[in-house]
Amino acid sequence: MHILLLGSGGREHALAWKIAASPLVTKLWCAPGNAGIAREAECVALDIADHVAVIDFCRRERIEFVVVGPETPLAAGIVDDLAKAGIKAFGPSKQASQLEGSKGFTKALCTEFGIPTGAYGRFNNAADALAYVRKQGAPIVVKADGLAAGKGVVVAMTLGEAEAAIAMMFVGAFGAAGAEVVIEEYLTGREISFFALSDGDTAIALASAQDHKRVFDHDQGPNTGGMGAYSPTPFVTEEVHDRIMSRIILPTVAGMKARGTPFRGVLYAGVMLTQDGPKLFEYNVRFGDPECQVLMLRMMSDIVPAMLASCDGQLRNFDLRWFPEAALTVVMAANGYPGDTKKGTRIEGLDDATKVEGVEIFHAGTISRDGHILANGGRVLNVCASGKTVAEAQQRAYAAVDRIRWPDGFCRRDIGWQAVERERTR
Ligand code: AMP
Ligand code: GLY
């Protein structure tokens, strides 16, 4: 089978690594890819926002299946356009991508189908939004309705911060994404990422993971796309898992089907484990980055038949198998991230780092030039490891990090701390 993967991050390198291992694949391409993906796939310089160019490429190379990594092309309807051209693609339709593309859409779905989530209001003007937060008080969460590259959420600890966030969104800081604002109850508890695969009709759980969103150790500093992750998380017990499936994931799948916009693809639920049980605070319609990296390390089954079954409505009798080992990934980012970063700095020691037992390195923002690997983005590398415990995976990942020579980059030193602490006290 000829497969084309779209994207260029660490998530896509992990997907490329897993897809390339499938005996069903005769050739894998990736657009645009990165220096690490080039080891697994032929990288092509396609503009993935140009759906006509993507379709032309698929026809030329007789691509039979397209796997879409990031949310932007999904929200732009690439799966619909490929389907119209007769090309099968993994991921939700434009309509179903609204689960990530519009926070208000998801909140309304939760209300309609009784899915547990925080109390909220939706606003299209600053005056009403301000009146609402003044009535509710802080802490409170202010969210731009649309896609804002992970920057559209302000967790306001004071009323002043909430008011400033509302003002910023309504003056157009996020363009059209901020024309509507969702204001949500501040949820307290442990935050986990829960992944399921849906075929529009049913869903099967993938695995749980915990991301580390803040840029610095001890969860300090601004939010980022994610500085590291591990899987499975001990906080998703069997009981929590069953509750998330029965009260959040399956009602969402049923609700989307009932509305005539069935969801096919990866449903990534951001869930807060509150005292009143798991509550949804957001959906994403794709794998998480960096959570995907640890999920791919743990997945024993071939991923390609699972993705095909999701497209074909054949998940009902599907079974995915997982390695029992834990996996952990440490993101190495360029100095300055999540702000401005310098491109073109040289990274050395990668081959040596890969020799640490259980280690796999996935690239994010890298390019290869004259035989050297250079940084080419904010998040640059994912140093991943498996281990019998999260502590062992953590120790291996940091042993590999310490072999990488890149003075222009940094990483958090405490990825997995909550699970490691839990393991120590058991
Ligand atoms: P997002 O950019 O949507 O991933 O949200 C960024 C972060 O904001 C999440 O990872 C949560 O930590 C936090 N967050 C979002 N919604 C809430 C909420 N209702 N209560 C508390 N924290 C939240
Ligand atoms: N790790 C967070 C995200 O993928 O959105």
Short mmCIF file of C-alpha atoms in Angstrom, two decimals, residues 36-287:
data_model
loop_
_atom_site.label_atom_id
_atom_site.label_comp_id
_atom_site.label_asym_id
_atom_site.label_seq_id
_atom_site.Cartn_x
_atom_site.Cartn_y
_atom_site.Cartn_z
CA GLY A 36 14.17 12.43 11.30
CA ILE A 37 11.11 11.48 9.26
CA ALA A 38 13.40 11.28 6.21
CA ARG A 39 14.77 8.04 7.68
CA GLU A 40 11.32 6.43 7.58
CA ALA A 41 9.68 8.04 4.57
CA GLU A 42 10.38 9.97 1.42
CA CYS A 43 9.82 13.62 2.36
CA VAL A 44 8.11 15.82 -0.21
CA ALA A 45 7.95 19.61 -0.17
CA LEU A 46 4.19 19.89 -0.61
CA ASP A 47 2.15 22.76 0.79
CA ILE A 48 -0.42 20.75 2.74
CA ALA A 49 -2.78 23.74 2.86
CA ASP A 50 -3.04 23.38 -0.93
CA HIS A 51 -5.50 20.50 -1.19
CA VAL A 52 -5.36 20.41 -4.98
CA ALA A 53 -1.58 19.94 -4.85
CA VAL A 54 -1.98 17.15 -2.29
CA ILE A 55 -4.59 15.40 -4.46
CA ASP A 56 -2.40 15.75 -7.58
CA PHE A 57 0.51 14.22 -5.71
CA CYS A 58 -1.68 11.32 -4.53
CA ARG A 59 -2.79 10.61 -8.10
CA ARG A 60 0.75 10.79 -9.44
CA GLU A 61 2.17 8.40 -6.83
CA ARG A 62 -0.95 6.18 -6.65
CA ILE A 63 -1.40 6.94 -2.93
CA GLU A 64 -4.10 4.70 -1.49
CA PHE A 65 -4.26 6.11 2.03
CA VAL A 66 -3.49 9.51 3.55
CA VAL A 67 -2.84 9.93 7.28
CA VAL A 68 -3.33 13.48 8.58
CA GLY A 69 -1.27 14.41 11.67
CA PRO A 70 -2.15 18.01 12.67
CA GLU A 71 -5.48 19.72 13.26
CA THR A 72 -5.17 22.62 10.81
CA PRO A 73 -5.63 20.58 7.60
CA LEU A 74 -8.43 18.58 9.27
CA ALA A 75 -10.30 21.76 10.18
CA ALA A 76 -9.73 22.98 6.61
CA GLY A 77 -11.52 19.89 5.29
CA ILE A 78 -8.66 17.95 3.74
CA VAL A 79 -10.29 14.61 4.51
CA ASP A 80 -13.50 15.71 2.74
CA ASP A 81 -11.56 16.96 -0.30
CA LEU A 82 -9.53 13.75 -0.53
CA ALA A 83 -12.71 11.66 -0.20
CA LYS A 84 -14.32 13.64 -3.06
CA ALA A 85 -11.26 12.78 -5.15
CA GLY A 86 -11.71 9.10 -4.27
CA ILE A 87 -8.74 8.95 -1.86
CA LYS A 88 -9.18 7.38 1.55
CA ALA A 89 -7.86 9.47 4.42
CA PHE A 90 -7.53 8.93 8.15
CA GLY A 91 -9.02 11.65 10.33
CA PRO A 92 -12.31 13.45 10.88
CA SER A 93 -14.29 15.44 8.33
CA LYS A 94 -14.38 19.22 8.47
CA GLN A 95 -17.72 19.11 10.30
CA ALA A 96 -16.51 16.58 12.86
CA SER A 97 -13.28 18.56 13.36
CA GLN A 98 -15.43 21.24 14.97
CA LEU A 99 -14.86 19.30 18.20
CA GLU A 100 -11.44 20.94 18.24
CA GLY A 101 -12.14 23.84 15.89
CA SER A 102 -14.83 25.41 18.07
CA LYS A 103 -14.86 25.30 21.87
CA GLY A 104 -18.47 26.55 21.83
CA PHE A 105 -19.50 23.67 19.56
CA THR A 106 -18.04 21.14 22.00
CA LYS A 107 -19.63 22.79 25.04
CA ALA A 108 -23.02 22.74 23.32
CA LEU A 109 -22.56 19.06 22.46
CA CYS A 110 -21.73 18.33 26.11
CA THR A 111 -24.90 20.09 27.23
CA GLU A 112 -27.06 18.33 24.65
CA PHE A 113 -25.76 14.85 25.45
CA GLY A 114 -25.09 15.15 29.19
CA ILE A 115 -21.31 14.88 28.98
CA PRO A 116 -19.64 16.06 32.22
CA THR A 117 -17.80 19.36 31.76
CA GLY A 118 -17.42 22.70 33.57
CA ALA A 119 -20.20 25.31 33.63
CA TYR A 120 -19.75 27.87 30.85
CA GLY A 121 -21.04 30.81 28.87
CA ARG A 122 -20.53 31.73 25.17
CA PHE A 123 -20.08 35.37 24.21
CA ASN A 124 -19.72 37.38 21.02
CA ASN A 125 -19.05 40.73 22.71
CA ALA A 126 -16.81 41.99 25.48
CA ALA A 127 -19.52 43.68 27.57
CA ASP A 128 -21.52 40.48 28.16
CA ALA A 129 -18.35 38.45 28.74
CA LEU A 130 -17.12 40.97 31.32
CA ALA A 131 -20.47 40.97 33.10
CA TYR A 132 -20.35 37.16 33.26
CA VAL A 133 -16.83 36.91 34.75
CA ARG A 134 -17.66 39.66 37.28
CA LYS A 135 -20.65 37.63 38.37
CA GLN A 136 -18.75 34.30 38.50
CA GLY A 137 -15.48 35.60 39.98
CA ALA A 138 -11.98 34.15 39.64
CA PRO A 139 -10.33 31.76 39.10
CA ILE A 140 -11.99 31.30 35.73
CA VAL A 141 -10.91 30.19 32.26
CA VAL A 142 -11.21 32.37 29.15
CA LYS A 143 -10.97 30.62 25.77
CA ALA A 144 -10.98 31.86 22.21
CA ASP A 145 -13.57 29.76 20.39
CA GLY A 146 -11.45 28.81 17.37
CA LEU A 147 -8.02 27.33 16.68
CA ALA A 148 -5.29 29.53 18.12
CA ALA A 149 -2.22 27.27 17.94
CA GLY A 150 -2.57 26.29 21.60
CA LYS A 151 -2.44 29.91 22.77
CA GLY A 152 -6.12 30.71 22.97
CA VAL A 153 -6.69 29.62 26.59
CA VAL A 154 -6.11 31.90 29.56
CA VAL A 155 -6.44 30.35 33.00
CA ALA A 156 -7.18 33.54 34.92
CA MET A 157 -6.40 33.33 38.62
CA THR A 158 -7.71 36.86 39.26
CA LEU A 159 -10.61 38.88 37.92
CA GLY A 160 -8.12 41.37 36.47
CA GLU A 161 -6.47 38.63 34.40
CA ALA A 162 -9.85 37.45 33.13
CA GLU A 163 -10.83 40.99 32.15
CA ALA A 164 -7.51 41.50 30.35
CA ALA A 165 -7.94 38.19 28.48
CA ILE A 166 -11.44 39.16 27.34
CA ALA A 167 -10.22 42.55 26.17
CA MET A 168 -7.32 40.97 24.28
CA MET A 169 -9.55 38.40 22.53
CA PHE A 170 -12.18 40.91 21.45
CA VAL A 171 -9.63 43.31 19.99
CA GLY A 172 -8.69 40.46 17.68
CA ALA A 173 -5.50 38.99 19.16
CA PHE A 174 -6.53 35.63 17.66
CA GLY A 175 -8.34 36.99 14.61
CA ALA A 176 -11.56 35.18 13.75
CA ALA A 177 -10.74 32.46 16.32
CA GLY A 178 -11.47 35.02 19.06
CA ALA A 179 -14.65 36.50 17.61
CA GLU A 180 -16.48 34.22 20.02
CA VAL A 181 -15.21 33.57 23.52
CA VAL A 182 -16.09 30.69 25.83
CA ILE A 183 -15.78 31.34 29.55
CA GLU A 184 -15.52 28.22 31.60
CA GLU A 185 -15.53 27.18 35.21
CA TYR A 186 -12.04 26.59 36.59
CA LEU A 187 -11.70 22.86 37.21
CA THR A 188 -9.31 21.51 39.82
CA GLY A 189 -7.79 18.07 39.89
CA ARG A 190 -5.25 16.06 38.00
CA GLU A 191 -5.13 16.67 34.25
CA ILE A 192 -4.78 13.68 31.92
CA SER A 193 -4.94 13.02 28.19
CA PHE A 194 -7.21 10.20 27.08
CA PHE A 195 -7.10 8.84 23.54
CA ALA A 196 -9.70 6.82 21.67
CA LEU A 197 -10.07 5.70 18.09
CA SER A 198 -13.52 6.06 16.54
CA ASP A 199 -15.09 4.83 13.32
CA GLY A 200 -18.15 7.06 13.59
CA ASP A 201 -20.19 4.34 15.22
CA THR A 202 -18.14 3.08 18.12
CA ALA A 203 -14.80 3.79 19.76
CA ILE A 204 -11.97 1.85 21.30
CA ALA A 205 -9.69 3.30 23.94
CA LEU A 206 -6.07 3.72 22.92
CA ALA A 207 -4.12 4.58 26.04
CA SER A 208 -3.82 7.27 28.64
CA ALA A 209 -0.96 9.72 28.95
CA GLN A 210 0.03 12.74 30.90
CA ASP A 211 1.45 15.80 29.18
CA HIS A 212 3.53 18.55 30.84
CA LYS A 213 2.28 21.83 29.42
CA ARG A 214 4.31 24.38 31.36
CA VAL A 215 7.73 25.27 30.02
CA PHE A 216 9.73 24.92 33.25
CA ASP A 217 10.24 22.32 35.99
CA HIS A 218 7.63 22.07 38.75
CA ASP A 219 5.01 23.19 36.21
CA GLN A 220 6.17 26.80 36.18
CA GLY A 221 6.17 29.35 33.38
CA PRO A 222 3.89 29.78 30.37
CA ASN A 223 1.93 27.01 28.64
CA THR A 224 3.54 25.32 25.66
CA GLY A 225 2.49 22.68 23.13
CA GLY A 226 3.84 20.10 25.61
CA MET A 227 7.31 19.59 27.10
CA GLY A 228 7.11 15.85 27.72
CA ALA A 229 4.74 12.98 28.35
CA TYR A 230 4.51 9.45 29.63
CA SER A 231 2.08 6.56 29.27
CA PRO A 232 0.24 4.88 30.88
CA THR A 233 -0.71 7.18 33.70
CA PRO A 234 -1.38 5.49 37.04
CA PHE A 235 -4.14 8.00 37.70
CA VAL A 236 -6.33 6.50 35.00
CA THR A 237 -7.35 3.42 36.96
CA GLU A 238 -9.67 0.85 35.43
CA GLU A 239 -12.60 2.59 37.07
CA VAL A 240 -11.62 6.03 35.77
CA HIS A 241 -10.99 4.53 32.33
CA ASP A 242 -14.46 2.96 32.24
CA ARG A 243 -16.08 6.20 33.38
CA ILE A 244 -14.29 8.25 30.72
CA MET A 245 -15.35 5.77 28.04
CA SER A 246 -18.97 5.45 29.15
CA ARG A 247 -19.68 9.08 30.13
CA ILE A 248 -17.45 11.10 27.81
CA ILE A 249 -16.12 9.24 24.76
CA LEU A 250 -19.04 6.99 23.80
CA PRO A 251 -21.73 9.71 24.31
CA THR A 252 -19.63 12.02 22.13
CA VAL A 253 -19.42 9.43 19.37
CA ALA A 254 -23.16 8.74 19.65
CA GLY A 255 -23.96 12.48 19.71
CA MET A 256 -21.87 13.23 16.64
CA LYS A 257 -23.53 10.34 14.80
CA ALA A 258 -27.01 11.51 15.85
CA ARG A 259 -26.23 14.97 14.51
CA GLY A 260 -25.28 13.48 11.15
CA THR A 261 -21.58 14.33 11.51
CA PRO A 262 -19.99 11.05 12.61
CA PHE A 263 -16.50 11.32 14.07
CA ARG A 264 -13.83 9.10 12.52
CA GLY A 265 -10.27 9.34 13.72
CA VAL A 266 -8.47 9.96 16.99
CA LEU A 267 -10.48 11.59 19.72
CA TYR A 268 -8.15 13.16 22.25
CA ALA A 269 -9.97 14.20 25.40
CA GLY A 270 -8.38 16.67 27.81
CA VAL A 271 -9.84 15.46 31.09
CA MET A 272 -9.64 16.82 34.62
CA LEU A 273 -10.01 14.17 37.31
CA THR A 274 -12.09 16.24 39.71
CA GLN A 275 -13.63 15.29 43.04
CA ASP A 276 -16.91 14.84 41.17
CA GLY A 277 -15.33 12.45 38.68
CA PRO A 278 -13.70 12.99 35.27
CA LYS A 279 -14.75 16.16 33.44
CA LEU A 280 -13.96 17.07 29.86
CA PHE A 281 -12.27 20.44 29.37
CA GLU A 282 -11.40 20.12 25.71
CA TYR A 283 -11.35 17.85 22.69
CA ASN A 284 -8.67 17.57 20.07
CA VAL A 285 -9.34 15.63 16.89
CA ARG A 286 -5.89 14.12 16.39
CA PHE A 287 -3.08 12.55 18.34
#
